[in-house]
Short mmCIF file of C-alpha atoms in Angstrom, two decimals:
data_model
loop_
_atom_site.label_atom_id
_atom_site.label_comp_id
_atom_site.label_asym_id
_atom_site.label_seq_id
_atom_site.Cartn_x
_atom_site.Cartn_y
_atom_site.Cartn_z
CA MET R 1 3.58 3.64 -38.90
CA ALA R 2 3.66 2.21 -35.36
CA ALA R 3 2.61 -1.34 -34.57
CA ASP R 4 -0.22 -1.93 -32.12
CA LEU R 5 0.45 -3.48 -28.75
CA ASN R 6 0.57 -7.21 -29.41
CA PRO R 7 2.37 -9.92 -27.43
CA GLU R 8 3.48 -11.44 -30.74
CA TRP R 9 6.18 -8.75 -31.16
CA LEU R 10 7.78 -9.99 -27.96
CA SER R 11 8.11 -13.55 -29.20
CA ARG R 12 9.71 -12.29 -32.42
CA LEU R 13 12.66 -10.63 -30.67
CA PRO R 14 16.02 -12.09 -31.65
CA SER R 15 17.82 -13.94 -28.84
CA SER R 16 20.28 -11.12 -28.06
CA TRP R 17 17.47 -8.53 -27.71
CA SER R 18 15.23 -7.51 -24.82
CA TYR R 19 12.92 -4.55 -24.30
CA GLY R 20 12.16 -1.82 -21.78
CA VAL R 21 9.36 0.68 -21.22
CA THR R 22 9.91 4.35 -20.42
CA ARG R 23 7.93 6.15 -17.72
CA ASP R 24 5.62 7.57 -20.37
CA GLY R 25 4.90 4.11 -21.78
CA ARG R 26 7.12 4.05 -24.86
CA VAL R 27 8.68 0.68 -25.65
CA PHE R 28 12.36 0.57 -26.59
CA PHE R 29 14.51 -2.36 -27.62
CA ILE R 30 17.89 -3.31 -26.18
CA ASN R 31 20.56 -5.13 -28.15
CA GLU R 32 22.51 -6.79 -25.32
CA GLU R 33 25.26 -7.93 -27.69
CA ALA R 34 25.95 -4.52 -29.27
CA LYS R 35 25.07 -2.59 -26.08
CA SER R 36 22.68 -0.33 -28.00
CA THR R 37 19.01 0.68 -27.93
CA THR R 38 16.41 1.66 -30.52
CA TRP R 39 12.75 2.69 -30.64
CA LEU R 40 12.19 0.36 -33.60
CA HIS R 41 11.54 -3.38 -33.33
CA PRO R 42 14.69 -5.15 -34.59
CA VAL R 43 12.72 -7.48 -36.88
CA THR R 44 9.74 -5.41 -38.10
CA GLY R 45 11.43 -2.00 -38.04
CA GLU R 46 8.30 -0.47 -36.48
CA ALA R 47 7.74 1.38 -33.21
CA VAL R 48 5.38 -0.29 -30.72
CA ILE R 49 2.32 1.47 -29.26
CA THR R 50 1.85 0.46 -25.62
CA GLY R 51 -1.55 1.94 -24.91
CA HIS R 52 -0.28 3.79 -21.83
CA MET R 53 -1.42 7.37 -21.54
CA LYS R 54 -1.65 10.15 -19.01
CA THR R 55 -5.26 11.01 -18.24
CA PRO R 56 -6.08 14.39 -16.68
CA ASP R 57 -8.72 12.99 -14.29
CA LEU R 58 -6.27 10.59 -12.58
CA PRO R 59 -4.35 11.52 -9.43
CA THR R 60 -0.88 13.00 -9.96
CA GLY R 61 1.66 10.34 -10.93
CA TRP R 62 -0.89 7.80 -12.21
CA GLU R 63 -1.35 6.68 -15.82
CA GLU R 64 -3.94 4.58 -17.56
CA GLY R 65 -2.75 1.56 -19.55
CA TYR R 66 -3.83 -1.72 -21.03
CA THR R 67 -2.42 -5.21 -20.57
CA PHE R 68 -1.48 -7.42 -23.53
CA GLU R 69 -4.90 -9.06 -23.11
CA GLY R 70 -6.64 -5.67 -23.40
CA ALA R 71 -7.62 -5.23 -19.74
CA ARG R 72 -7.55 -1.65 -18.44
CA CYS R 73 -5.05 -0.99 -15.65
CA PHE R 74 -3.57 1.95 -13.77
CA ILE R 75 0.15 2.52 -13.37
CA LYS R 76 1.97 4.57 -10.75
#
């Protein structure tokens, strides 16, 4: 089961880890020490749902998303 978007997961990253977001909004985790990546949070073992999605009524190249605070935003 995937974890909901929550800023708490960011604070729980071990010191040698960071994260990235793909163009389609999927969060991945980077182990800087081991030079590896994973879709699963290194502590919880769960994937993270970002809330980004492609919406058919948006102009080409735009996506709808939500900030950590829950505000709606648009991403190009």
